[in-house]
PDB file of C-alpha atoms in Angstrom:
ATOM      1  CA  MET X   1      32.313  -9.751 -17.965  1.00 65.00           C
ATOM      2  CA  THR X   2      31.135  -7.381 -14.786  1.00 80.00           C
ATOM      3  CA  SER X   3      30.996  -8.522 -11.170  1.00 86.00           C
ATOM      4  CA  PHE X   4      26.730  -8.041 -11.066  1.00 94.00           C
ATOM      5  CA  ASP X   5      23.980  -9.187 -12.749  1.00 95.00           C
ATOM      6  CA  VAL X   6      20.123  -7.633 -12.103  1.00 95.00           C
ATOM      7  CA  ALA X   7      18.561 -10.352 -12.821  1.00 93.00           C
ATOM      8  CA  LYS X   8      19.876 -12.346  -9.770  1.00 92.00           C
ATOM      9  CA  PRO X   9      19.555 -11.409  -6.287  1.00 90.00           C
ATOM     10  CA  GLU X  10      22.780 -11.197  -5.927  1.00 90.00           C
ATOM     11  CA  THR X  11      25.273  -7.962  -4.548  1.00 91.00           C
ATOM     12  CA  PRO X  12      25.695  -4.971  -5.756  1.00 95.00           C
ATOM     13  CA  TRP X  13      22.252  -3.316  -4.970  1.00 94.00           C
ATOM     14  CA  VAL X  14      23.036  -0.624  -6.651  1.00 97.00           C
ATOM     15  CA  ILE X  15      25.178   0.169  -9.852  1.00 98.00           C
ATOM     16  CA  PHE X  16      25.835   3.483 -11.662  1.00 98.00           C
ATOM     17  CA  GLY X  17      27.154   3.224 -15.361  1.00 97.00           C
ATOM     18  CA  PRO X  18      26.988   4.437 -18.854  1.00 97.00           C
ATOM     19  CA  ARG X  19      23.220   4.731 -20.280  1.00 96.00           C
ATOM     20  CA  GLU X  20      24.533   2.435 -23.802  1.00 96.00           C
ATOM     21  CA  ALA X  21      26.222   0.223 -21.572  1.00 96.00           C
ATOM     22  CA  VAL X  22      25.220  -3.432 -23.278  1.00 96.00           C
ATOM     23  CA  GLU X  23      24.909  -5.058 -19.482  1.00 95.00           C
ATOM     24  CA  PHE X  24      21.992  -3.317 -18.189  1.00 96.00           C
ATOM     25  CA  LYS X  25      19.874  -3.905 -21.203  1.00 95.00           C
ATOM     26  CA  GLU X  26      20.790  -7.644 -21.515  1.00 96.00           C
ATOM     27  CA  GLN X  27      20.055  -7.854 -17.411  1.00 96.00           C
ATOM     28  CA  THR X  28      16.930  -5.642 -17.358  1.00 96.00           C
ATOM     29  CA  ALA X  29      16.032  -7.670 -20.506  1.00 96.00           C
ATOM     30  CA  ALA X  30      16.382 -10.837 -18.881  1.00 95.00           C
ATOM     31  CA  LEU X  31      14.018 -10.306 -15.655  1.00 94.00           C
ATOM     32  CA  ARG X  32      11.779  -9.215 -17.529  1.00 93.00           C
ATOM     33  CA  ALA X  33      11.678 -12.421 -19.330  1.00 94.00           C
ATOM     34  CA  ALA X  34      11.835 -13.627 -15.759  1.00 91.00           C
ATOM     35  CA  GLY X  35       8.645 -12.112 -14.856  1.00 89.00           C
ATOM     36  CA  GLY X  36      10.167  -8.835 -13.623  1.00 90.00           C
ATOM     37  CA  ARG X  37       9.085  -5.947 -13.588  1.00 91.00           C
ATOM     38  CA  VAL X  38      11.308  -2.564 -14.753  1.00 94.00           C
ATOM     39  CA  TYR X  39      10.962   0.420 -13.369  1.00 95.00           C
ATOM     40  CA  GLU X  40      12.027   4.394 -14.526  1.00 96.00           C
ATOM     41  CA  VAL X  41      12.306   7.277 -12.897  1.00 98.00           C
ATOM     42  CA  HIS X  42      14.408  10.826 -14.189  1.00 98.00           C
ATOM     43  CA  ALA X  43      16.998  11.672 -12.121  1.00 98.00           C
ATOM     44  CA  ARG X  44      15.835  15.328 -12.146  1.00 97.00           C
ATOM     45  CA  ASP X  45      12.928  14.134  -9.979  1.00 98.00           C
ATOM     46  CA  LEU X  46      14.805  12.635  -7.052  1.00 98.00           C
ATOM     47  CA  THR X  47      17.522  15.725  -6.144  1.00 96.00           C
ATOM     48  CA  ASP X  48      15.996  15.927  -2.687  1.00 96.00           C
ATOM     49  CA  GLU X  49      14.437  13.680   0.149  1.00 96.00           C
ATOM     50  CA  ALA X  50      10.903  14.806  -0.879  1.00 97.00           C
ATOM     51  CA  GLY X  51      11.298  14.514  -4.715  1.00 97.00           C
ATOM     52  CA  VAL X  52      12.631  10.765  -4.034  1.00 97.00           C
ATOM     53  CA  LEU X  53      10.258   9.950  -1.973  1.00 97.00           C
ATOM     54  CA  ALA X  54       7.639  10.641  -4.646  1.00 97.00           C
ATOM     55  CA  ALA X  55       9.286   9.650  -7.186  1.00 97.00           C
ATOM     56  CA  PHE X  56       9.967   5.991  -5.995  1.00 95.00           C
ATOM     57  CA  ALA X  57       6.274   6.406  -4.688  1.00 93.00           C
ATOM     58  CA  ARG X  58       4.706   6.764  -8.307  1.00 94.00           C
ATOM     59  CA  ALA X  59       7.267   4.189  -9.899  1.00 93.00           C
ATOM     60  CA  VAL X  60       6.285   1.377  -7.247  1.00 90.00           C
ATOM     61  CA  GLY X  61       3.257   2.120  -5.959  1.00 86.00           C
ATOM     62  CA  VAL X  62       3.355   2.339  -2.015  1.00 84.00           C
ATOM     63  CA  PRO X  63       0.004   1.817   0.461  1.00 81.00           C
ATOM     64  CA  GLY X  64      -1.717   4.378   1.967  1.00 83.00           C
ATOM     65  CA  TYR X  65       0.030   3.936   5.393  1.00 85.00           C
ATOM     66  CA  PHE X  66       3.840   5.225   3.825  1.00 88.00           C
ATOM     67  CA  GLY X  67       5.436   7.614   6.111  1.00 93.00           C
ATOM     68  CA  TRP X  68       6.984   9.826   3.374  1.00 95.00           C
ATOM     69  CA  ASN X  69      10.550   9.661   4.916  1.00 96.00           C
ATOM     70  CA  TRP X  70      13.738   7.446   4.487  1.00 95.00           C
ATOM     71  CA  ASP X  71      12.703   4.725   7.625  1.00 93.00           C
ATOM     72  CA  ALA X  72       9.416   4.320   5.183  1.00 93.00           C
ATOM     73  CA  LEU X  73      11.460   3.811   2.086  1.00 94.00           C
ATOM     74  CA  VAL X  74      13.426   1.382   3.162  1.00 90.00           C
ATOM     75  CA  ASP X  75      10.380  -0.329   4.527  1.00 86.00           C
ATOM     76  CA  CYS X  76       8.516   0.150   1.644  1.00 87.00           C
ATOM     77  CA  LEU X  77      11.116  -1.237  -0.801  1.00 87.00           C
ATOM     78  CA  ASP X  78      11.774  -4.419   0.870  1.00 81.00           C
ATOM     79  CA  ASP X  79       8.308  -4.990   1.556  1.00 78.00           C
ATOM     80  CA  LEU X  80       6.657  -5.580  -2.299  1.00 74.00           C
ATOM     81  CA  HIS X  81       4.484  -8.275  -2.731  1.00 61.00           C
ATOM     82  CA  GLU X  82       4.198  -9.790  -5.759  1.00 59.00           C
ATOM     83  CA  ALA X  83       1.670  -7.602  -7.821  1.00 61.00           C
ATOM     84  CA  VAL X  84       4.933  -5.471  -7.674  1.00 63.00           C
ATOM     85  CA  THR X  85       7.109  -7.625  -8.055  1.00 65.00           C
ATOM     86  CA  GLY X  86       6.194  -9.951 -10.672  1.00 63.00           C
ATOM     87  CA  GLY X  87       6.952 -12.828  -8.102  1.00 72.00           C
ATOM     88  CA  VAL X  88      10.483 -12.111  -9.276  1.00 80.00           C
ATOM     89  CA  GLY X  89      11.559  -8.689  -8.908  1.00 89.00           C
ATOM     90  CA  ILE X  90      12.403  -5.233  -9.696  1.00 92.00           C
ATOM     91  CA  VAL X  91      15.328  -3.075 -10.985  1.00 96.00           C
ATOM     92  CA  VAL X  92      14.612   0.316 -10.378  1.00 97.00           C
ATOM     93  CA  VAL X  93      16.300   2.260 -13.430  1.00 98.00           C
ATOM     94  CA  VAL X  94      17.470   6.195 -12.898  1.00 98.00           C
ATOM     95  CA  HIS X  95      17.543   7.607 -16.390  1.00 98.00           C
ATOM     96  CA  GLY X  96      20.072  10.766 -16.534  1.00 98.00           C
ATOM     97  CA  ALA X  97      22.263  10.375 -13.058  1.00 98.00           C
ATOM     98  CA  ASP X  98      24.736  12.599 -13.628  1.00 98.00           C
ATOM     99  CA  VAL X  99      22.401  15.469 -12.038  1.00 97.00           C
ATOM    100  CA  LEU X 100      22.914  13.781  -8.657  1.00 97.00           C
ATOM    101  CA  LEU X 101      27.159  14.038  -8.185  1.00 97.00           C
ATOM    102  CA  GLY X 102      27.169  15.815  -5.291  1.00 95.00           C
ATOM    103  CA  ALA X 103      23.433  16.469  -4.405  1.00 96.00           C
ATOM    104  CA  ASP X 104      22.970  16.709  -0.401  1.00 95.00           C
ATOM    105  CA  HIS X 105      21.205  13.699   0.023  1.00 96.00           C
ATOM    106  CA  LEU X 106      23.772  11.151  -2.208  1.00 96.00           C
ATOM    107  CA  LYS X 107      25.041   8.625   0.217  1.00 95.00           C
ATOM    108  CA  VAL X 108      22.027   8.816   2.377  1.00 95.00           C
ATOM    109  CA  PHE X 109      20.253   7.621  -0.426  1.00 97.00           C
ATOM    110  CA  MET X 110      22.766   5.214  -1.807  1.00 96.00           C
ATOM    111  CA  MET X 111      22.365   3.840   2.082  1.00 93.00           C
ATOM    112  CA  VAL X 112      18.501   3.270   1.954  1.00 94.00           C
ATOM    113  CA  LEU X 113      18.412   1.719  -1.295  1.00 95.00           C
ATOM    114  CA  CYS X 114      20.973  -0.483  -0.410  1.00 93.00           C
ATOM    115  CA  LEU X 115      19.093  -1.211   3.249  1.00 90.00           C
ATOM    116  CA  ALA X 116      16.320  -1.687   0.927  1.00 90.00           C
ATOM    117  CA  ALA X 117      17.522  -4.472  -1.292  1.00 91.00           C
ATOM    118  CA  ASP X 118      19.838  -6.393   0.821  1.00 88.00           C
ATOM    119  CA  ARG X 119      16.765  -6.828   3.220  1.00 83.00           C
ATOM    120  CA  ALA X 120      14.690  -7.735   0.074  1.00 85.00           C
ATOM    121  CA  ASN X 121      17.894 -10.071  -1.355  1.00 85.00           C
ATOM    122  CA  THR X 122      17.949 -12.143   1.363  1.00 81.00           C
ATOM    123  CA  ALA X 123      16.987 -14.505   3.598  1.00 70.00           C
ATOM    124  CA  VAL X 124      17.905 -12.676   6.555  1.00 70.00           C
ATOM    125  CA  ASP X 125      17.343  -9.205   8.280  1.00 66.00           C
ATOM    126  CA  PRO X 126      19.878  -6.812   9.137  1.00 60.00           C
ATOM    127  CA  ASP X 127      20.709  -8.455  12.604  1.00 65.00           C
ATOM    128  CA  GLY X 128      21.474 -11.705  10.536  1.00 66.00           C
ATOM    129  CA  ASP X 129      18.149 -13.638  11.682  1.00 72.00           C
ATOM    130  CA  LEU X 130      16.221 -15.762   9.039  1.00 74.00           C
ATOM    131  CA  ARG X 131      12.962 -14.154   7.542  1.00 70.00           C
ATOM    132  CA  ASN X 132       9.590 -15.169   7.528  1.00 73.00           C
ATOM    133  CA  GLN X 133       9.561 -13.714   4.162  1.00 72.00           C
ATOM    134  CA  PRO X 134      10.684 -14.872   0.407  1.00 74.00           C
ATOM    135  CA  VAL X 135      13.510 -13.213  -1.338  1.00 79.00           C
ATOM    136  CA  VAL X 136      12.646 -10.623  -4.172  1.00 84.00           C
ATOM    137  CA  ILE X 137      15.121  -9.336  -6.651  1.00 91.00           C
ATOM    138  CA  GLU X 138      15.848  -5.910  -6.198  1.00 93.00           C
ATOM    139  CA  HIS X 139      18.221  -3.342  -7.927  1.00 96.00           C
ATOM    140  CA  PHE X 140      18.861   0.305  -8.875  1.00 97.00           C
ATOM    141  CA  VAL X 141      20.298   1.813 -11.858  1.00 98.00           C
ATOM    142  CA  PHE X 142      21.263   4.475 -12.455  1.00 98.00           C
ATOM    143  CA  LEU X 143      22.056   5.341 -15.834  1.00 98.00           C
ATOM    144  CA  LEU X 144      25.083   8.022 -16.561  1.00 98.00           C
ATOM    145  CA  ASP X 145      25.102  10.549 -19.753  1.00 97.00           C
ATOM    146  CA  ASP X 146      28.610  12.178 -19.731  1.00 97.00           C
ATOM    147  CA  VAL X 147      30.268  11.888 -16.520  1.00 96.00           C
ATOM    148  CA  ARG X 148      32.415   9.234 -15.246  1.00 95.00           C
ATOM    149  CA  ALA X 149      30.555   6.806 -12.766  1.00 95.00           C
ATOM    150  CA  GLU X 150      33.896   6.980 -10.445  1.00 94.00           C
ATOM    151  CA  GLU X 151      33.362  10.676 -10.169  1.00 95.00           C
ATOM    152  CA  PHE X 152      30.263   9.656  -7.530  1.00 94.00           C
ATOM    153  CA  ALA X 153      32.792   7.571  -5.546  1.00 94.00           C
ATOM    154  CA  ALA X 154      33.968  10.080  -3.176  1.00 91.00           C
ATOM    155  CA  GLY X 155      29.892  11.406  -2.842  1.00 91.00           C
ATOM    156  CA  ILE X 156      28.763   7.577  -1.811  1.00 94.00           C
ATOM    157  CA  LYS X 157      31.931   6.573   0.292  1.00 91.00           C
ATOM    158  CA  ASP X 158      30.445   5.888   3.509  1.00 90.00           C
ATOM    159  CA  PRO X 159      32.304   3.183   6.236  1.00 89.00           C
ATOM    160  CA  ASP X 160      28.479   1.472   6.307  1.00 89.00           C
ATOM    161  CA  VAL X 161      28.757   0.643   2.488  1.00 92.00           C
ATOM    162  CA  VAL X 162      31.214  -0.709   0.239  1.00 94.00           C
ATOM    163  CA  VAL X 163      31.638   1.373  -3.267  1.00 96.00           C
ATOM    164  CA  ARG X 164      34.005  -0.320  -5.952  1.00 95.00           C
ATOM    165  CA  VAL X 165      34.800   0.724  -9.200  1.00 95.00           C
ATOM    166  CA  GLU X 166      34.403  -1.738 -11.942  1.00 93.00           C
ATOM    167  CA  GLY X 167      35.982  -0.038 -15.260  1.00 93.00           C
ATOM    168  CA  ASP X 168      33.040   2.651 -16.241  1.00 95.00           C
ATOM    169  CA  PHE X 169      30.605   0.811 -13.384  1.00 97.00           C
ATOM    170  CA  LEU X 170      30.340   1.894 -10.092  1.00 97.00           C
ATOM    171  CA  THR X 171      28.834  -0.783  -7.733  1.00 97.00           C
ATOM    172  CA  VAL X 172      27.245   0.026  -4.471  1.00 96.00           C
ATOM    173  CA  ALA X 173      26.810  -2.562  -1.462  1.00 93.00           C
ATOM    174  CA  LEU X 174      26.019  -2.792   2.227  1.00 89.00           C
ATOM    175  CA  ASP X 175      29.907  -3.691   4.058  1.00 87.00           C
ATOM    176  CA  LEU X 176      28.112  -6.940   5.691  1.00 77.00           C
ATOM    177  CA  ASP X 177      30.765  -6.558   8.064  1.00 76.00           C
ATOM    178  CA  VAL X 178      30.026  -3.434   9.569  1.00 76.00           C
ATOM    179  CA  TRP X 179      25.870  -4.109   9.501  1.00 71.00           C
ATOM    180  CA  ARG X 180      26.483  -8.502  10.503  1.00 67.00           C
ATOM    181  CA  PRO X 181      30.038  -8.805  11.502  1.00 58.00           C
ATOM    182  CA  GLU X 182      29.194 -12.181  13.429  1.00 63.00           C
ATOM    183  CA  ALA X 183      27.118 -13.549  10.657  1.00 52.00           C
ATOM    184  CA  ALA X 184      28.391 -11.885   7.749  1.00 46.00           C
ATOM    185  CA  GLY X 185      24.977 -12.741   5.406  1.00 49.00           C
ATOM    186  CA  ARG X 186      24.541 -15.860   7.510  1.00 47.00           C
ATOM    187  CA  PRO X 187      21.867 -16.724  10.466  1.00 44.00           C
ATOM    188  CA  LYS X 188      22.177 -16.350  13.337  1.00 43.00           C
ATOM    189  CA  VAL X 189      23.493 -19.553  14.749  1.00 39.00           C
ATOM    190  CA  PHE X 190      21.651 -20.008  18.878  1.00 33.00           C
TER     191      PHE X 190
END
């Protein structure tokens, strides 16, 4: 049993695991059955910031005013609408993720995905204030061919995220003690 379910708006937001993992197949099938969307990209297109931005722009679509930087990607992924999410949610599946091991941008890439997914999956913004947008399921699955998920842990470890090794899987989510220490994921009370 895993602690993640990409068909639900629950942490963790980013999961690394073996490409043949049954959990990924079952959970993405459940999301599709509920009306959600599964987008696929290949890690060979994600080897630098420009590649990440272009690949995600192609996969999920971006508005014409997209800023072509990390902040713009967070905003775009956070602001997905019903036409993209099917009104339910999305999972972006990254094939061949082994090539990202040791990439210079890996930490910032993981942070961007966690920020975007945290904002999309929760009813509060990063400051703990209530949002006026509906919750949209959003997860990122990195499929590994030969590299074990735990080998990515050191390259992703950062004070802003929680990185956990769970058997064959590595999970990543924002550390809410850092991002919302007072609210811890709940709206502020005034």
